[in-house]
């Protein structure tokens, strides 16, 4: 994976302003973290990618623990914002929300996997799970925040679908929310098992055909 996406170009093009340098350090660190994990990158790797010095990175972040604290917060906040965007915002059908979520997951997959054979970790949340023994309570709290946000937003989406007639009034809300929440949080390892994003797309189709069809309401859209 190229780090130029995070740096905005080649190392020589980096503007030496405090804000820009700090932001680019975090952007490169975030990508290296997802791809390699906590122990797989160093300040030297970041410095080489953006054309600065390790001393400059220490100036901005002190040590790796401080950098990771900010990355963990960014990961949790970004995930929560995306979940809310896809499952709570607007007046969309449940089917449309599911399609938007699939597109979001695929964009992350493609960012870190240029070919299906790569089988790289591509989910920041999944990477946090891998590193729980190293990151401790902060990572645990971040995962709990994302889990709760999925529960709240999926519940809103299901209730909205019931209100619009897309789903029947007797739809078991708790069960449907649990099925989708656990599924969405469990998608990343599937691509490492199969070497392809197609398995997730097939799973989403299966969910749409089973869960949505099982409680089809009087006004469920055709698409």
PDB file of C-alpha atoms in Angstrom:
ATOM      1  CA  UNK A   1       0.000   0.000   0.000  1.00  0.00           C
ATOM      2  CA  UNK A   2       1.287   3.434  -0.916  1.00  0.00           C
ATOM      3  CA  UNK A   3       1.502   6.013   1.863  1.00  0.00           C
ATOM      4  CA  UNK A   4       1.318   8.851  -0.675  1.00  0.00           C
ATOM      5  CA  UNK A   5      -2.441   8.938  -0.190  1.00  0.00           C
ATOM      6  CA  UNK A   6      -1.920  10.049   3.396  1.00  0.00           C
ATOM      7  CA  UNK A   7       0.966  12.401   2.732  1.00  0.00           C
ATOM      8  CA  UNK A   8      -0.711  14.110  -0.183  1.00  0.00           C
ATOM      9  CA  UNK A   9       2.226  13.436  -2.511  1.00  0.00           C
ATOM     10  CA  UNK A  10       5.890  12.655  -2.338  1.00  0.00           C
ATOM     11  CA  UNK A  11       7.944  13.284   0.789  1.00  0.00           C
ATOM     12  CA  UNK A  12       9.565  16.314  -0.775  1.00  0.00           C
ATOM     13  CA  UNK A  13       6.217  18.045  -1.230  1.00  0.00           C
ATOM     14  CA  UNK A  14       5.381  18.187   2.476  1.00  0.00           C
ATOM     15  CA  UNK A  15       4.850  21.736   3.679  1.00  0.00           C
ATOM     16  CA  UNK A  16       6.820  22.417   6.841  1.00  0.00           C
ATOM     17  CA  UNK A  17       4.016  23.986   8.846  1.00  0.00           C
ATOM     18  CA  UNK A  18       3.192  22.741  12.315  1.00  0.00           C
ATOM     19  CA  UNK A  19      -0.448  21.936  11.592  1.00  0.00           C
ATOM     20  CA  UNK A  20       0.206  20.239   8.248  1.00  0.00           C
ATOM     21  CA  UNK A  21       3.102  18.183   9.579  1.00  0.00           C
ATOM     22  CA  UNK A  22       1.118  17.013  12.602  1.00  0.00           C
ATOM     23  CA  UNK A  23      -1.897  16.071  10.500  1.00  0.00           C
ATOM     24  CA  UNK A  24       0.243  14.163   8.022  1.00  0.00           C
ATOM     25  CA  UNK A  25       2.029  12.326  10.800  1.00  0.00           C
ATOM     26  CA  UNK A  26      -1.342  11.159  12.097  1.00  0.00           C
ATOM     27  CA  UNK A  27      -2.612  10.254   8.630  1.00  0.00           C
ATOM     28  CA  UNK A  28       0.408   8.098   7.852  1.00  0.00           C
ATOM     29  CA  UNK A  29       0.416   6.581  11.348  1.00  0.00           C
ATOM     30  CA  UNK A  30      -3.275   5.681  10.997  1.00  0.00           C
ATOM     31  CA  UNK A  31      -2.685   3.797   7.743  1.00  0.00           C
ATOM     32  CA  UNK A  32       0.437   2.062   9.014  1.00  0.00           C
ATOM     33  CA  UNK A  33      -1.400   1.061  12.172  1.00  0.00           C
ATOM     34  CA  UNK A  34      -4.297  -0.569  10.311  1.00  0.00           C
ATOM     35  CA  UNK A  35      -1.964  -2.345   7.922  1.00  0.00           C
ATOM     36  CA  UNK A  36       0.748  -3.470  10.350  1.00  0.00           C
ATOM     37  CA  UNK A  37      -0.589  -3.166  13.892  1.00  0.00           C
ATOM     38  CA  UNK A  38       0.915  -1.504  16.964  1.00  0.00           C
ATOM     39  CA  UNK A  39       4.251  -3.320  16.821  1.00  0.00           C
ATOM     40  CA  UNK A  40       4.550  -3.141  13.038  1.00  0.00           C
ATOM     41  CA  UNK A  41       5.532   0.497  12.611  1.00  0.00           C
ATOM     42  CA  UNK A  42       7.818   3.023  14.276  1.00  0.00           C
ATOM     43  CA  UNK A  43       8.377   6.755  14.361  1.00  0.00           C
ATOM     44  CA  UNK A  44      11.201   6.084  11.895  1.00  0.00           C
ATOM     45  CA  UNK A  45       8.725   4.558   9.420  1.00  0.00           C
ATOM     46  CA  UNK A  46       6.476   7.609   9.710  1.00  0.00           C
ATOM     47  CA  UNK A  47       9.403  10.010   9.384  1.00  0.00           C
ATOM     48  CA  UNK A  48      10.598   8.287   6.227  1.00  0.00           C
ATOM     49  CA  UNK A  49       7.138   8.375   4.682  1.00  0.00           C
ATOM     50  CA  UNK A  50       6.556  12.102   5.103  1.00  0.00           C
ATOM     51  CA  UNK A  51      10.117  13.399   4.919  1.00  0.00           C
ATOM     52  CA  UNK A  52      10.614  14.603   8.463  1.00  0.00           C
ATOM     53  CA  UNK A  53      12.689  13.484  11.447  1.00  0.00           C
ATOM     54  CA  UNK A  54      11.853  11.238  14.348  1.00  0.00           C
ATOM     55  CA  UNK A  55      12.657  14.154  16.636  1.00  0.00           C
ATOM     56  CA  UNK A  56       9.937  16.178  14.948  1.00  0.00           C
ATOM     57  CA  UNK A  57       7.411  13.404  15.516  1.00  0.00           C
ATOM     58  CA  UNK A  58       8.418  13.244  19.183  1.00  0.00           C
ATOM     59  CA  UNK A  59       7.912  17.010  19.322  1.00  0.00           C
ATOM     60  CA  UNK A  60       4.315  16.642  18.151  1.00  0.00           C
ATOM     61  CA  UNK A  61       3.321  13.461  19.983  1.00  0.00           C
ATOM     62  CA  UNK A  62       5.848  12.815  22.728  1.00  0.00           C
ATOM     63  CA  UNK A  63       5.880   9.049  22.472  1.00  0.00           C
ATOM     64  CA  UNK A  64       4.087   6.254  20.687  1.00  0.00           C
ATOM     65  CA  UNK A  65       1.599   5.811  23.509  1.00  0.00           C
ATOM     66  CA  UNK A  66       0.407   9.384  23.118  1.00  0.00           C
ATOM     67  CA  UNK A  67       0.141   8.940  19.363  1.00  0.00           C
ATOM     68  CA  UNK A  68      -1.875   5.757  19.838  1.00  0.00           C
ATOM     69  CA  UNK A  69      -4.236   7.481  22.267  1.00  0.00           C
ATOM     70  CA  UNK A  70      -5.111   9.993  19.566  1.00  0.00           C
ATOM     71  CA  UNK A  71      -5.427   7.309  16.898  1.00  0.00           C
ATOM     72  CA  UNK A  72      -7.771   5.260  19.082  1.00  0.00           C
ATOM     73  CA  UNK A  73      -9.979   8.285  19.682  1.00  0.00           C
ATOM     74  CA  UNK A  74      -9.977   9.103  15.964  1.00  0.00           C
ATOM     75  CA  UNK A  75     -10.862   5.530  15.045  1.00  0.00           C
ATOM     76  CA  UNK A  76     -13.798   5.407  17.474  1.00  0.00           C
ATOM     77  CA  UNK A  77     -15.124   8.858  16.571  1.00  0.00           C
ATOM     78  CA  UNK A  78     -14.855   8.236  12.838  1.00  0.00           C
ATOM     79  CA  UNK A  79     -16.613   4.875  13.133  1.00  0.00           C
ATOM     80  CA  UNK A  80     -19.419   6.374  15.210  1.00  0.00           C
ATOM     81  CA  UNK A  81     -19.940   9.185  12.696  1.00  0.00           C
ATOM     82  CA  UNK A  82     -20.117   6.757   9.772  1.00  0.00           C
ATOM     83  CA  UNK A  83     -22.536   4.448  11.605  1.00  0.00           C
ATOM     84  CA  UNK A  84     -24.822   7.369  12.352  1.00  0.00           C
ATOM     85  CA  UNK A  85     -24.617   8.563   8.752  1.00  0.00           C
ATOM     86  CA  UNK A  86     -25.665   5.191   7.334  1.00  0.00           C
ATOM     87  CA  UNK A  87     -28.153   3.977   9.934  1.00  0.00           C
ATOM     88  CA  UNK A  88     -29.749   7.061  11.477  1.00  0.00           C
ATOM     89  CA  UNK A  89     -29.469  10.120   9.220  1.00  0.00           C
ATOM     90  CA  UNK A  90     -32.177  10.964   6.724  1.00  0.00           C
ATOM     91  CA  UNK A  91     -35.344   9.178   5.732  1.00  0.00           C
ATOM     92  CA  UNK A  92     -33.914   6.197   3.868  1.00  0.00           C
ATOM     93  CA  UNK A  93     -35.180   2.664   3.421  1.00  0.00           C
ATOM     94  CA  UNK A  94     -33.511  -0.077   5.403  1.00  0.00           C
ATOM     95  CA  UNK A  95     -32.387  -1.672   2.143  1.00  0.00           C
ATOM     96  CA  UNK A  96     -30.720   1.568   1.053  1.00  0.00           C
ATOM     97  CA  UNK A  97     -28.954   1.879   4.406  1.00  0.00           C
ATOM     98  CA  UNK A  98     -27.647  -1.660   4.050  1.00  0.00           C
ATOM     99  CA  UNK A  99     -26.327  -0.857   0.559  1.00  0.00           C
ATOM    100  CA  UNK A 100     -24.574   2.277   1.855  1.00  0.00           C
ATOM    101  CA  UNK A 101     -22.950   0.259   4.631  1.00  0.00           C
ATOM    102  CA  UNK A 102     -21.709  -2.293   2.125  1.00  0.00           C
ATOM    103  CA  UNK A 103     -20.156   0.459  -0.012  1.00  0.00           C
ATOM    104  CA  UNK A 104     -18.433   1.897   3.058  1.00  0.00           C
ATOM    105  CA  UNK A 105     -16.904  -1.452   4.016  1.00  0.00           C
ATOM    106  CA  UNK A 106     -15.779  -2.082   0.451  1.00  0.00           C
ATOM    107  CA  UNK A 107     -14.045   1.299   0.250  1.00  0.00           C
ATOM    108  CA  UNK A 108     -11.969   0.395   3.318  1.00  0.00           C
ATOM    109  CA  UNK A 109     -11.224  -3.058   1.928  1.00  0.00           C
ATOM    110  CA  UNK A 110     -10.000  -1.640  -1.372  1.00  0.00           C
ATOM    111  CA  UNK A 111      -7.898   1.013   0.358  1.00  0.00           C
ATOM    112  CA  UNK A 112      -5.772  -1.615   2.082  1.00  0.00           C
ATOM    113  CA  UNK A 113      -6.079  -4.465  -0.426  1.00  0.00           C
ATOM    114  CA  UNK A 114      -5.058  -3.609  -3.974  1.00  0.00           C
ATOM    115  CA  UNK A 115      -5.719  -7.199  -5.032  1.00  0.00           C
ATOM    116  CA  UNK A 116      -7.829  -9.933  -3.452  1.00  0.00           C
ATOM    117  CA  UNK A 117      -4.701 -11.976  -2.799  1.00  0.00           C
ATOM    118  CA  UNK A 118      -3.369  -9.366  -0.347  1.00  0.00           C
ATOM    119  CA  UNK A 119      -5.637 -10.461   2.537  1.00  0.00           C
ATOM    120  CA  UNK A 120      -4.585  -7.458   4.648  1.00  0.00           C
ATOM    121  CA  UNK A 121      -6.389  -6.231   7.717  1.00  0.00           C
ATOM    122  CA  UNK A 122      -8.429  -3.267   6.481  1.00  0.00           C
ATOM    123  CA  UNK A 123     -10.731  -2.350   9.348  1.00  0.00           C
ATOM    124  CA  UNK A 124      -9.412   0.044  12.036  1.00  0.00           C
ATOM    125  CA  UNK A 125     -11.886  -1.485  14.495  1.00  0.00           C
ATOM    126  CA  UNK A 126     -10.695  -4.981  13.669  1.00  0.00           C
ATOM    127  CA  UNK A 127      -7.098  -3.886  14.207  1.00  0.00           C
ATOM    128  CA  UNK A 128      -7.994  -2.519  17.652  1.00  0.00           C
ATOM    129  CA  UNK A 129      -9.372  -5.944  18.570  1.00  0.00           C
ATOM    130  CA  UNK A 130      -6.106  -7.600  17.527  1.00  0.00           C
ATOM    131  CA  UNK A 131      -4.147  -5.216  19.732  1.00  0.00           C
ATOM    132  CA  UNK A 132      -6.316  -5.244  22.864  1.00  0.00           C
ATOM    133  CA  UNK A 133      -3.598  -6.904  24.999  1.00  0.00           C
ATOM    134  CA  UNK A 134      -1.239  -4.046  24.097  1.00  0.00           C
ATOM    135  CA  UNK A 135      -3.653  -1.109  24.085  1.00  0.00           C
ATOM    136  CA  UNK A 136      -5.711  -2.028  27.131  1.00  0.00           C
ATOM    137  CA  UNK A 137      -8.650  -0.103  28.538  1.00  0.00           C
ATOM    138  CA  UNK A 138      -8.639   2.719  26.003  1.00  0.00           C
ATOM    139  CA  UNK A 139      -9.133   0.320  23.118  1.00  0.00           C
ATOM    140  CA  UNK A 140     -11.788  -1.586  25.069  1.00  0.00           C
ATOM    141  CA  UNK A 141     -13.736   1.632  25.644  1.00  0.00           C
ATOM    142  CA  UNK A 142     -13.427   2.529  21.964  1.00  0.00           C
ATOM    143  CA  UNK A 143     -14.853  -0.831  20.896  1.00  0.00           C
ATOM    144  CA  UNK A 144     -17.684  -0.498  23.406  1.00  0.00           C
ATOM    145  CA  UNK A 145     -18.550   2.950  22.030  1.00  0.00           C
ATOM    146  CA  UNK A 146     -18.778   1.585  18.491  1.00  0.00           C
ATOM    147  CA  UNK A 147     -20.841  -1.374  19.622  1.00  0.00           C
ATOM    148  CA  UNK A 148     -23.312   0.888  21.435  1.00  0.00           C
ATOM    149  CA  UNK A 149     -23.539   3.254  18.473  1.00  0.00           C
ATOM    150  CA  UNK A 150     -24.422   0.363  16.174  1.00  0.00           C
ATOM    151  CA  UNK A 151     -27.108  -0.765  18.602  1.00  0.00           C
ATOM    152  CA  UNK A 152     -28.701   2.690  18.864  1.00  0.00           C
ATOM    153  CA  UNK A 153     -28.556   3.480  15.149  1.00  0.00           C
ATOM    154  CA  UNK A 154     -29.675   0.066  13.914  1.00  0.00           C
ATOM    155  CA  UNK A 155     -32.582   0.209  16.346  1.00  0.00           C
ATOM    156  CA  UNK A 156     -33.570   3.587  14.876  1.00  0.00           C
ATOM    157  CA  UNK A 157     -33.343   2.186  11.337  1.00  0.00           C
ATOM    158  CA  UNK A 158     -35.475  -0.858  12.131  1.00  0.00           C
ATOM    159  CA  UNK A 159     -38.124   1.221  13.907  1.00  0.00           C
ATOM    160  CA  UNK A 160     -38.155   3.671  10.997  1.00  0.00           C
ATOM    161  CA  UNK A 161     -38.634   0.772   8.575  1.00  0.00           C
ATOM    162  CA  UNK A 162     -41.551  -0.477  10.652  1.00  0.00           C
ATOM    163  CA  UNK A 163     -43.117   2.978  10.766  1.00  0.00           C
ATOM    164  CA  UNK A 164     -42.845   3.337   6.972  1.00  0.00           C
ATOM    165  CA  UNK A 165     -44.329  -0.092   6.313  1.00  0.00           C
ATOM    166  CA  UNK A 166     -41.114  -1.522   4.907  1.00  0.00           C
ATOM    167  CA  UNK A 167     -41.163  -4.030   7.781  1.00  0.00           C
ATOM    168  CA  UNK A 168     -44.157  -5.480   9.601  1.00  0.00           C
ATOM    169  CA  UNK A 169     -45.225  -4.095  12.976  1.00  0.00           C
ATOM    170  CA  UNK A 170     -44.483  -7.447  14.650  1.00  0.00           C
ATOM    171  CA  UNK A 171     -40.845  -7.462  13.490  1.00  0.00           C
ATOM    172  CA  UNK A 172     -38.699  -8.560  16.483  1.00  0.00           C
ATOM    173  CA  UNK A 173     -36.639  -5.401  16.821  1.00  0.00           C
ATOM    174  CA  UNK A 174     -34.101  -6.712  19.339  1.00  0.00           C
ATOM    175  CA  UNK A 175     -33.405  -9.822  17.280  1.00  0.00           C
ATOM    176  CA  UNK A 176     -33.003  -7.963  13.984  1.00  0.00           C
ATOM    177  CA  UNK A 177     -30.739  -5.369  15.574  1.00  0.00           C
ATOM    178  CA  UNK A 178     -28.574  -8.080  17.125  1.00  0.00           C
ATOM    179  CA  UNK A 179     -28.274  -9.997  13.846  1.00  0.00           C
ATOM    180  CA  UNK A 180     -27.120  -6.936  11.923  1.00  0.00           C
ATOM    181  CA  UNK A 181     -24.913  -5.516  14.676  1.00  0.00           C
ATOM    182  CA  UNK A 182     -22.956  -8.717  15.179  1.00  0.00           C
ATOM    183  CA  UNK A 183     -22.717  -9.316  11.440  1.00  0.00           C
ATOM    184  CA  UNK A 184     -21.424  -5.832  10.662  1.00  0.00           C
ATOM    185  CA  UNK A 185     -18.806  -6.041  13.412  1.00  0.00           C
ATOM    186  CA  UNK A 186     -17.674  -9.452  12.147  1.00  0.00           C
ATOM    187  CA  UNK A 187     -17.188  -8.688   8.446  1.00  0.00           C
ATOM    188  CA  UNK A 188     -13.423  -7.960   8.252  1.00  0.00           C
ATOM    189  CA  UNK A 189     -12.081 -11.463   9.039  1.00  0.00           C
ATOM    190  CA  UNK A 190     -14.219 -12.955   6.262  1.00  0.00           C
ATOM    191  CA  UNK A 191     -12.091 -11.336   3.567  1.00  0.00           C
ATOM    192  CA  UNK A 192      -8.913 -12.733   5.086  1.00  0.00           C
ATOM    193  CA  UNK A 193     -10.448 -16.210   5.106  1.00  0.00           C
ATOM    194  CA  UNK A 194     -11.677 -16.067   1.497  1.00  0.00           C
ATOM    195  CA  UNK A 195      -9.288 -13.551  -0.059  1.00  0.00           C
ATOM    196  CA  UNK A 196     -12.190 -11.609  -1.535  1.00  0.00           C
ATOM    197  CA  UNK A 197     -14.768  -8.984  -0.628  1.00  0.00           C
ATOM    198  CA  UNK A 198     -17.386 -10.965  -2.556  1.00  0.00           C
ATOM    199  CA  UNK A 199     -18.176 -13.064   0.506  1.00  0.00           C
ATOM    200  CA  UNK A 200     -19.369  -9.978   2.386  1.00  0.00           C
ATOM    201  CA  UNK A 201     -21.494  -8.865  -0.574  1.00  0.00           C
ATOM    202  CA  UNK A 202     -23.073 -12.325  -0.705  1.00  0.00           C
ATOM    203  CA  UNK A 203     -23.690 -12.216   3.045  1.00  0.00           C
ATOM    204  CA  UNK A 204     -25.471  -8.861   2.732  1.00  0.00           C
ATOM    205  CA  UNK A 205     -27.640 -10.280  -0.036  1.00  0.00           C
ATOM    206  CA  UNK A 206     -28.468 -13.262   2.154  1.00  0.00           C
ATOM    207  CA  UNK A 207     -29.420 -10.959   5.035  1.00  0.00           C
ATOM    208  CA  UNK A 208     -31.624  -8.869   2.780  1.00  0.00           C
ATOM    209  CA  UNK A 209     -33.376 -11.955   1.413  1.00  0.00           C
ATOM    210  CA  UNK A 210     -33.849 -13.646   4.778  1.00  0.00           C
ATOM    211  CA  UNK A 211     -34.332 -10.986   7.459  1.00  0.00           C
ATOM    212  CA  UNK A 212     -36.036  -8.368   5.330  1.00  0.00           C
ATOM    213  CA  UNK A 213     -38.190 -10.862   3.432  1.00  0.00           C
ATOM    214  CA  UNK A 214     -39.219 -12.645   6.643  1.00  0.00           C
ATOM    215  CA  UNK A 215     -40.918  -9.512   7.950  1.00  0.00           C
ATOM    216  CA  UNK A 216     -41.877  -7.849   4.711  1.00  0.00           C
ATOM    217  CA  UNK A 217     -44.244  -4.958   5.358  1.00  0.00           C
ATOM    218  CA  UNK A 218     -47.077  -3.697   3.181  1.00  0.00           C
ATOM    219  CA  UNK A 219     -44.964  -0.933   1.644  1.00  0.00           C
ATOM    220  CA  UNK A 220     -41.550  -2.559   1.213  1.00  0.00           C
ATOM    221  CA  UNK A 221     -39.849  -1.015  -1.864  1.00  0.00           C
ATOM    222  CA  UNK A 222     -38.882  -3.211  -4.774  1.00  0.00           C
ATOM    223  CA  UNK A 223     -35.232  -2.051  -4.624  1.00  0.00           C
TER     224      UNK A 223
END
